[in-house]
Amino acid sequence: MARIGVVVFPGSNCEYDAFSAVTSLGAQAQFIWHSQTDLDGVDGVILPGGFAHGDYLRPGALARFSPVMEAVAAFASAGGAVLGICNGFQVLTEAGLLPGALQKNRGLTFLCQPTTVIVESTNSVLTRGATQGEELVIPINHFSGSYTCDDATLASLEANNQIVLRYKDNPNGSRADIAGVSNVDGNVVGLMPHPERAMSTLLGSADGRVLLEGFVHAPVGAR
Amino acid sequence: MNYPVVVEVTLRDGIADPEGATIEKALPALGFTGVARVRAGKSFRMEIDAVDESAALEKATALAERLLSNPVIENAVARSAVGS
């Protein structure tokens, strides 16, 4: 059974949602405090949403220097499955583990609403169980979710199939409607929408399951 | 000796700045016409212990690039704040 570590920074607030989503998919979950210097041998890592270190300076700017991030970087470069959700995505871009950056939303308002995303690439640990072109309804909940990058980065994202999800109706001004990207190898993924909050039709949508199911079972036997 | 330094962090050219654009749009309504290219940013003041001012500015530039700014979207400039 896959064991997934959920990193907890001071100010994280979606760690229980992520924990519960992982266990509901039949995998084991455990919290990893940000001051830990190793990942305790987990099979995959989730950086959850929230406001790590208060989001002071910029979202993710201080969290990237938390001791655990060196272990996350080493795990990622060894091919380990790493997923950053919302604030976790911001941390991964600040840490240089994913290209680009997240800026304030185009309308300068906090957005909390369901969004429809389109699966662009299935070549990632998050989307490997989904179908290309599939539309998923997943909520967003962010102020700084506008994905930005320069022309050269966008061209390489497109060329290497690193855009994993796009918004159907761009809510925040993200460049090229990007909702989630991966690294070149597809083992590190970040997205602004919250799949861990779309696990049950009773609570609005279960479309996050296909993504997280792929992720929690990706580590075992992958790469 | 301690040298007072200011670091200014601004968005790189070509990076959308919704905050600056919103401020710019508000100005004419307040009677301030003829104001263009408004860019929002951040400024940080600090005192740096160094042998001379250029060493202080070098240190400020290094910490600005490592922490205060995100080089993917922002530029950082350090300057002396002596007398300000």
mmCIF file of C-alpha atoms in Angstrom:
data_model
loop_
_atom_site.group_PDB
_atom_site.id
_atom_site.type_symbol
_atom_site.label_atom_id
_atom_site.label_comp_id
_atom_site.label_asym_id
_atom_site.label_seq_id
_atom_site.Cartn_x
_atom_site.Cartn_y
_atom_site.Cartn_z
ATOM 1 C CA MET A 1 0.000 0.000 0.000
ATOM 2 C CA ALA A 2 1.366 3.405 -0.965
ATOM 3 C CA ARG A 3 2.283 5.704 1.900
ATOM 4 C CA ILE A 4 1.839 9.409 1.131
ATOM 5 C CA GLY A 5 3.453 12.181 3.180
ATOM 6 C CA VAL A 6 1.486 15.400 3.611
ATOM 7 C CA VAL A 7 3.871 18.245 4.458
ATOM 8 C CA VAL A 8 2.611 20.643 7.117
ATOM 9 C CA PHE A 9 4.030 24.169 7.242
ATOM 10 C CA PRO A 10 3.046 26.679 9.905
ATOM 11 C CA GLY A 11 -0.034 28.168 8.221
ATOM 12 C CA SER A 12 -0.995 25.166 6.063
ATOM 13 C CA ASN A 13 -4.746 24.617 6.304
ATOM 14 C CA CYS A 14 -5.670 21.920 3.799
ATOM 15 C CA GLU A 15 -3.533 19.147 5.276
ATOM 16 C CA TYR A 16 -6.487 17.291 6.803
ATOM 17 C CA ASP A 17 -8.434 17.467 3.537
ATOM 18 C CA ALA A 18 -5.428 15.995 1.718
ATOM 19 C CA PHE A 19 -4.900 13.359 4.417
ATOM 20 C CA SER A 20 -8.530 12.307 4.281
ATOM 21 C CA ALA A 21 -8.572 12.230 0.462
ATOM 22 C CA VAL A 22 -5.509 9.961 0.420
ATOM 23 C CA THR A 23 -6.902 7.507 2.970
ATOM 24 C CA SER A 24 -10.303 7.441 1.247
ATOM 25 C CA LEU A 25 -8.495 6.159 -1.854
ATOM 26 C CA GLY A 26 -7.044 3.242 0.024
ATOM 27 C CA ALA A 27 -3.555 4.605 0.587
ATOM 28 C CA GLN A 28 -1.826 5.425 3.845
ATOM 29 C CA ALA A 29 -1.208 9.050 4.804
ATOM 30 C CA GLN A 30 1.085 10.664 7.327
ATOM 31 C CA PHE A 31 1.903 14.245 8.208
ATOM 32 C CA ILE A 32 5.446 15.530 7.781
ATOM 33 C CA TRP A 33 6.284 18.648 9.803
ATOM 34 C CA HIS A 34 8.177 21.271 7.810
ATOM 35 C CA SER A 35 11.224 21.182 10.082
ATOM 36 C CA GLN A 36 11.865 17.493 9.327
ATOM 37 C CA THR A 37 14.951 16.925 7.221
ATOM 38 C CA ASP A 38 13.855 13.576 5.783
ATOM 39 C CA LEU A 39 10.639 12.211 4.321
ATOM 40 C CA ASP A 40 10.488 9.064 6.413
ATOM 41 C CA GLY A 41 10.571 6.831 3.344
ATOM 42 C CA VAL A 42 7.159 7.808 1.956
ATOM 43 C CA ASP A 43 6.189 6.846 -1.596
ATOM 44 C CA GLY A 44 4.791 10.242 -2.546
ATOM 45 C CA VAL A 45 4.592 13.772 -1.133
ATOM 46 C CA ILE A 46 1.772 16.320 -1.115
ATOM 47 C CA LEU A 47 2.350 19.994 -0.330
ATOM 48 C CA PRO A 48 -1.149 21.096 0.692
ATOM 49 C CA GLY A 49 -2.963 24.409 0.452
ATOM 50 C CA GLY A 50 -2.990 27.185 3.010
ATOM 51 C CA PHE A 51 -0.795 30.135 3.863
ATOM 52 C CA ALA A 52 2.623 28.673 4.691
ATOM 53 C CA HIS A 53 4.573 31.057 6.922
ATOM 54 C CA GLY A 54 1.696 33.514 6.597
ATOM 55 C CA ASP A 55 2.410 33.947 2.863
ATOM 56 C CA TYR A 56 4.611 36.837 3.994
ATOM 57 C CA LEU A 57 6.760 38.412 1.279
ATOM 58 C CA ARG A 58 5.180 36.243 -1.455
ATOM 59 C CA PRO A 59 3.216 32.995 -1.246
ATOM 60 C CA GLY A 60 5.783 30.220 -0.892
ATOM 61 C CA ALA A 61 8.767 32.568 -0.595
ATOM 62 C CA LEU A 62 9.594 31.611 2.988
ATOM 63 C CA ALA A 63 8.277 28.042 2.846
ATOM 64 C CA ARG A 64 10.808 27.126 0.179
ATOM 65 C CA PHE A 65 13.523 27.569 2.809
ATOM 66 C CA SER A 66 11.862 25.244 5.337
ATOM 67 C CA PRO A 67 14.233 22.372 6.175
ATOM 68 C CA VAL A 68 11.928 19.744 4.628
ATOM 69 C CA MET A 69 12.209 21.344 1.182
ATOM 70 C CA GLU A 70 15.747 20.048 0.648
ATOM 71 C CA ALA A 71 14.444 16.530 1.166
ATOM 72 C CA VAL A 72 11.517 17.229 -1.166
ATOM 73 C CA ALA A 73 13.918 18.510 -3.846
ATOM 74 C CA ALA A 74 16.129 15.425 -3.517
ATOM 75 C CA PHE A 75 13.078 13.140 -3.626
ATOM 76 C CA ALA A 76 11.806 14.946 -6.736
ATOM 77 C CA SER A 77 15.125 14.707 -8.555
ATOM 78 C CA ALA A 78 15.221 10.977 -7.816
ATOM 79 C CA GLY A 79 11.880 10.637 -9.626
ATOM 80 C CA GLY A 80 9.618 10.672 -6.553
ATOM 81 C CA ALA A 81 5.996 11.740 -6.982
ATOM 82 C CA VAL A 82 5.447 15.285 -5.647
ATOM 83 C CA LEU A 83 2.145 17.161 -5.789
ATOM 84 C CA GLY A 84 1.645 20.809 -4.824
ATOM 85 C CA ILE A 85 -1.942 21.958 -4.412
ATOM 86 C CA CYS A 86 -2.681 25.710 -4.392
ATOM 87 C CA ASN A 87 -0.223 27.105 -1.818
ATOM 88 C CA GLY A 88 1.821 23.938 -2.379
ATOM 89 C CA PHE A 89 2.018 24.829 -6.098
ATOM 90 C CA GLN A 90 3.250 28.300 -5.139
ATOM 91 C CA VAL A 91 5.913 26.725 -2.902
ATOM 92 C CA LEU A 92 7.093 24.437 -5.735
ATOM 93 C CA THR A 93 7.469 27.351 -8.171
ATOM 94 C CA GLU A 94 9.327 29.449 -5.578
ATOM 95 C CA ALA A 95 11.603 26.480 -4.919
ATOM 96 C CA GLY A 96 12.355 26.189 -8.624
ATOM 97 C CA LEU A 97 10.942 22.649 -8.773
ATOM 98 C CA LEU A 98 8.333 23.836 -11.272
ATOM 99 C CA PRO A 99 8.671 26.600 -13.890
ATOM 100 C CA GLY A 100 6.847 29.928 -13.798
ATOM 101 C CA ALA A 101 5.268 31.850 -10.930
ATOM 102 C CA LEU A 102 1.845 32.574 -9.440
ATOM 103 C CA GLN A 103 0.728 36.191 -9.299
ATOM 104 C CA LYS A 104 -2.269 37.992 -7.843
ATOM 105 C CA ASN A 105 -5.506 37.198 -9.668
ATOM 106 C CA ARG A 106 -6.333 39.441 -12.616
ATOM 107 C CA GLY A 107 -9.376 40.912 -10.851
ATOM 108 C CA LEU A 108 -7.507 41.393 -7.539
ATOM 109 C CA THR A 109 -10.180 39.434 -5.696
ATOM 110 C CA PHE A 110 -9.999 36.201 -3.721
ATOM 111 C CA LEU A 111 -11.743 33.514 -5.770
ATOM 112 C CA CYS A 112 -13.615 30.638 -4.167
ATOM 113 C CA GLN A 113 -15.751 28.782 -6.700
ATOM 114 C CA PRO A 114 -16.077 25.588 -8.715
ATOM 115 C CA THR A 115 -14.123 25.698 -11.977
ATOM 116 C CA THR A 116 -14.019 23.411 -14.972
ATOM 117 C CA VAL A 117 -10.555 22.255 -15.964
ATOM 118 C CA ILE A 118 -9.580 20.302 -19.062
ATOM 119 C CA VAL A 119 -7.012 17.526 -18.886
ATOM 120 C CA GLU A 120 -4.308 18.545 -21.379
ATOM 121 C CA SER A 121 -1.666 15.945 -20.694
ATOM 122 C CA THR A 122 -1.865 12.534 -19.063
ATOM 123 C CA ASN A 123 1.909 12.338 -18.865
ATOM 124 C CA SER A 124 2.084 13.201 -15.144
ATOM 125 C CA VAL A 125 1.678 11.468 -11.811
ATOM 126 C CA LEU A 126 -1.522 13.469 -11.281
ATOM 127 C CA THR A 127 -3.250 12.953 -14.610
ATOM 128 C CA ARG A 128 -2.039 9.468 -15.543
ATOM 129 C CA GLY A 129 -5.442 7.964 -14.710
ATOM 130 C CA ALA A 130 -7.441 10.660 -16.516
ATOM 131 C CA THR A 131 -8.290 10.975 -20.198
ATOM 132 C CA GLN A 132 -6.933 13.709 -22.426
ATOM 133 C CA GLY A 133 -9.651 16.290 -23.112
ATOM 134 C CA GLU A 134 -11.680 15.171 -20.095
ATOM 135 C CA GLU A 135 -13.472 18.008 -18.259
ATOM 136 C CA LEU A 136 -13.384 17.998 -14.472
ATOM 137 C CA VAL A 137 -15.206 20.254 -12.019
ATOM 138 C CA ILE A 138 -12.848 21.181 -9.190
ATOM 139 C CA PRO A 139 -13.010 24.149 -6.805
ATOM 140 C CA ILE A 140 -10.443 26.944 -6.642
ATOM 141 C CA ASN A 141 -9.764 28.965 -3.503
ATOM 142 C CA HIS A 142 -6.983 31.520 -3.981
ATOM 143 C CA PHE A 143 -5.861 35.128 -4.278
ATOM 144 C CA SER A 144 -2.559 34.541 -6.069
ATOM 145 C CA GLY A 145 -3.409 31.975 -8.708
ATOM 146 C CA SER A 146 -2.606 33.729 -11.948
ATOM 147 C CA TYR A 147 0.045 31.583 -13.595
ATOM 148 C CA THR A 148 2.738 33.551 -15.359
ATOM 149 C CA CYS A 149 5.957 32.775 -17.226
ATOM 150 C CA ASP A 150 8.000 34.234 -20.060
ATOM 151 C CA ASP A 151 7.579 33.322 -23.747
ATOM 152 C CA ALA A 152 10.489 30.880 -23.780
ATOM 153 C CA THR A 153 9.148 29.009 -20.732
ATOM 154 C CA LEU A 154 5.668 28.808 -22.244
ATOM 155 C CA ALA A 155 7.113 27.434 -25.479
ATOM 156 C CA SER A 156 9.055 24.754 -23.595
ATOM 157 C CA LEU A 157 5.998 23.865 -21.486
ATOM 158 C CA GLU A 158 4.034 23.322 -24.682
ATOM 159 C CA ALA A 159 6.848 21.463 -26.426
ATOM 160 C CA ASN A 160 7.402 19.077 -23.507
ATOM 161 C CA ASN A 161 3.726 18.449 -22.792
ATOM 162 C CA GLN A 162 4.077 19.968 -19.307
ATOM 163 C CA ILE A 163 0.723 21.774 -19.208
ATOM 164 C CA VAL A 164 -1.393 19.175 -17.423
ATOM 165 C CA LEU A 165 -4.616 21.136 -16.820
ATOM 166 C CA ARG A 166 -6.158 24.236 -18.359
ATOM 167 C CA TYR A 167 -9.181 26.245 -17.226
ATOM 168 C CA LYS A 168 -12.145 26.027 -19.556
ATOM 169 C CA ASP A 169 -13.171 29.541 -18.514
ATOM 170 C CA ASN A 170 -10.070 31.321 -17.187
ATOM 171 C CA PRO A 171 -11.027 32.780 -13.775
ATOM 172 C CA ASN A 172 -7.796 34.503 -12.732
ATOM 173 C CA GLY A 173 -5.868 35.675 -15.787
ATOM 174 C CA SER A 174 -3.485 32.724 -15.899
ATOM 175 C CA ARG A 175 -1.269 32.712 -18.967
ATOM 176 C CA ALA A 176 -2.538 30.278 -21.628
ATOM 177 C CA ASP A 177 -5.373 29.300 -19.232
ATOM 178 C CA ILE A 178 -2.888 27.192 -17.269
ATOM 179 C CA ALA A 179 -4.328 25.588 -14.121
ATOM 180 C CA GLY A 180 -1.555 23.065 -13.517
ATOM 181 C CA VAL A 181 1.910 22.186 -14.799
ATOM 182 C CA SER A 182 4.438 19.412 -14.332
ATOM 183 C CA ASN A 183 8.210 19.174 -14.596
ATOM 184 C CA VAL A 184 9.671 17.612 -17.734
ATOM 185 C CA ASP A 185 9.555 14.086 -16.298
ATOM 186 C CA GLY A 186 5.975 14.433 -15.040
ATOM 187 C CA ASN A 187 6.769 13.339 -11.484
ATOM 188 C CA VAL A 188 6.381 16.827 -9.978
ATOM 189 C CA VAL A 189 3.011 18.488 -10.494
ATOM 190 C CA GLY A 190 1.429 21.685 -9.206
ATOM 191 C CA LEU A 191 -2.113 22.963 -9.656
ATOM 192 C CA MET A 192 -4.211 25.770 -8.215
ATOM 193 C CA PRO A 193 -7.567 23.894 -8.043
ATOM 194 C CA HIS A 194 -8.197 21.653 -5.034
ATOM 195 C CA PRO A 195 -8.832 18.018 -6.084
ATOM 196 C CA GLU A 196 -8.875 16.987 -2.395
ATOM 197 C CA ARG A 197 -12.046 19.069 -2.032
ATOM 198 C CA ALA A 198 -13.744 17.287 -4.925
ATOM 199 C CA MET A 199 -13.921 13.769 -3.503
ATOM 200 C CA SER A 200 -17.659 13.297 -3.067
ATOM 201 C CA THR A 201 -20.730 14.156 -5.138
ATOM 202 C CA LEU A 202 -22.518 14.856 -1.873
ATOM 203 C CA LEU A 203 -20.122 17.766 -1.360
ATOM 204 C CA GLY A 204 -20.379 19.105 -4.912
ATOM 205 C CA SER A 205 -18.036 17.035 -7.068
ATOM 206 C CA ALA A 206 -16.108 13.783 -7.065
ATOM 207 C CA ASP A 207 -13.980 14.761 -10.066
ATOM 208 C CA GLY A 208 -10.856 15.110 -7.928
ATOM 209 C CA ARG A 209 -10.815 11.367 -7.355
ATOM 210 C CA VAL A 210 -9.497 10.432 -10.803
ATOM 211 C CA LEU A 211 -6.562 12.793 -10.253
ATOM 212 C CA LEU A 212 -5.650 11.820 -6.711
ATOM 213 C CA GLU A 213 -6.254 8.143 -7.386
ATOM 214 C CA GLY A 214 -3.619 8.346 -10.103
ATOM 215 C CA PHE A 215 -1.296 10.205 -7.762
ATOM 216 C CA VAL A 216 -1.539 7.999 -4.682
ATOM 217 C CA HIS A 217 -1.061 4.844 -6.711
ATOM 218 C CA ALA A 218 1.558 6.356 -9.022
ATOM 219 C CA PRO A 219 4.523 5.843 -6.710
ATOM 220 C CA VAL A 220 4.108 2.109 -6.494
ATOM 221 C CA GLY A 221 5.816 0.581 -9.485
ATOM 222 C CA ALA A 222 6.133 3.868 -11.366
ATOM 223 C CA ARG A 223 9.424 4.898 -12.961
ATOM 224 C CA MET B 1 29.612 49.954 10.545
ATOM 225 C CA ASN B 2 25.896 49.834 9.747
ATOM 226 C CA TYR B 3 24.802 51.146 6.354
ATOM 227 C CA PRO B 4 21.157 51.993 5.715
ATOM 228 C CA VAL B 5 19.971 50.381 2.491
ATOM 229 C CA VAL B 6 16.727 50.378 0.529
ATOM 230 C CA VAL B 7 15.789 47.482 -1.738
ATOM 231 C CA GLU B 8 13.099 48.086 -4.326
ATOM 232 C CA VAL B 9 11.338 45.125 -5.892
ATOM 233 C CA THR B 10 9.278 45.702 -9.038
ATOM 234 C CA LEU B 11 7.700 43.455 -11.612
ATOM 235 C CA ARG B 12 9.776 42.846 -14.702
ATOM 236 C CA ASP B 13 8.750 44.543 -17.938
ATOM 237 C CA GLY B 14 6.097 42.532 -19.715
ATOM 238 C CA ILE B 15 4.749 40.941 -16.539
ATOM 239 C CA ALA B 16 1.112 41.925 -16.005
ATOM 240 C CA ASP B 17 0.592 44.208 -13.006
ATOM 241 C CA PRO B 18 -3.139 44.286 -12.149
ATOM 242 C CA GLU B 19 -2.460 46.352 -9.025
ATOM 243 C CA GLY B 20 -0.582 49.082 -10.934
ATOM 244 C CA ALA B 21 -3.225 49.075 -13.682
ATOM 245 C CA THR B 22 -6.041 49.482 -11.142
ATOM 246 C CA ILE B 23 -4.254 52.391 -9.430
ATOM 247 C CA GLU B 24 -3.620 54.036 -12.797
ATOM 248 C CA LYS B 25 -7.295 53.761 -13.718
ATOM 249 C CA ALA B 26 -8.361 55.324 -10.400
ATOM 250 C CA LEU B 27 -6.184 58.425 -10.772
ATOM 251 C CA PRO B 28 -8.174 60.395 -13.403
ATOM 252 C CA ALA B 29 -11.313 60.065 -11.267
ATOM 253 C CA LEU B 30 -9.429 61.876 -8.506
ATOM 254 C CA GLY B 31 -8.300 64.651 -10.837
ATOM 255 C CA PHE B 32 -4.747 63.381 -11.399
ATOM 256 C CA THR B 33 -4.423 63.352 -15.166
ATOM 257 C CA GLY B 34 -1.347 62.703 -17.272
ATOM 258 C CA VAL B 35 -0.063 59.812 -15.124
ATOM 259 C CA ALA B 36 1.023 56.763 -17.107
ATOM 260 C CA ARG B 37 2.905 53.477 -16.685
ATOM 261 C CA VAL B 38 2.102 53.028 -12.983
ATOM 262 C CA ARG B 39 3.819 49.920 -11.613
ATOM 263 C CA ALA B 40 3.222 48.646 -8.080
ATOM 264 C CA GLY B 41 6.114 47.180 -6.124
ATOM 265 C CA LYS B 42 7.621 46.709 -2.706
ATOM 266 C CA SER B 43 10.342 48.471 -0.809
ATOM 267 C CA PHE B 44 12.434 47.119 2.063
ATOM 268 C CA ARG B 45 14.604 49.143 4.413
ATOM 269 C CA MET B 46 17.396 47.596 6.415
ATOM 270 C CA GLU B 47 20.725 48.312 8.056
ATOM 271 C CA ILE B 48 23.633 46.187 6.943
ATOM 272 C CA ASP B 49 26.843 45.744 8.888
ATOM 273 C CA ALA B 50 29.676 45.867 6.333
ATOM 274 C CA VAL B 51 33.186 47.249 5.835
ATOM 275 C CA ASP B 52 32.015 49.892 3.387
ATOM 276 C CA GLU B 53 28.965 50.970 1.463
ATOM 277 C CA SER B 54 29.675 48.982 -1.668
ATOM 278 C CA ALA B 55 30.029 45.785 0.388
ATOM 279 C CA ALA B 56 26.696 46.614 2.058
ATOM 280 C CA LEU B 57 25.018 47.092 -1.311
ATOM 281 C CA GLU B 58 26.517 43.868 -2.615
ATOM 282 C CA LYS B 59 25.087 41.977 0.347
ATOM 283 C CA ALA B 60 21.701 43.675 -0.093
ATOM 284 C CA THR B 61 21.643 42.726 -3.778
ATOM 285 C CA ALA B 62 22.466 39.112 -2.941
ATOM 286 C CA LEU B 63 19.738 38.777 -0.304
ATOM 287 C CA ALA B 64 17.277 40.598 -2.555
ATOM 288 C CA GLU B 65 17.879 38.100 -5.346
ATOM 289 C CA ARG B 66 17.739 35.093 -3.034
ATOM 290 C CA LEU B 67 14.761 36.027 -0.872
ATOM 291 C CA LEU B 68 13.145 39.430 -1.364
ATOM 292 C CA SER B 69 12.341 38.967 -5.046
ATOM 293 C CA ASN B 70 11.287 36.144 -7.316
ATOM 294 C CA PRO B 71 13.621 36.534 -10.316
ATOM 295 C CA VAL B 72 11.071 34.768 -12.522
ATOM 296 C CA ILE B 73 8.822 37.829 -12.407
ATOM 297 C CA GLU B 74 10.587 40.556 -10.426
ATOM 298 C CA ASN B 75 13.655 42.808 -10.501
ATOM 299 C CA ALA B 76 15.397 43.964 -7.337
ATOM 300 C CA VAL B 77 17.559 47.078 -6.993
ATOM 301 C CA ALA B 78 19.508 47.982 -3.847
ATOM 302 C CA ARG B 79 20.574 51.543 -3.132
ATOM 303 C CA SER B 80 22.024 53.506 -0.280
ATOM 304 C CA ALA B 81 19.541 55.127 2.080
ATOM 305 C CA VAL B 82 22.070 57.407 3.770
ATOM 306 C CA GLY B 83 20.341 60.680 4.556
ATOM 307 C CA SER B 84 16.853 59.436 3.665
#
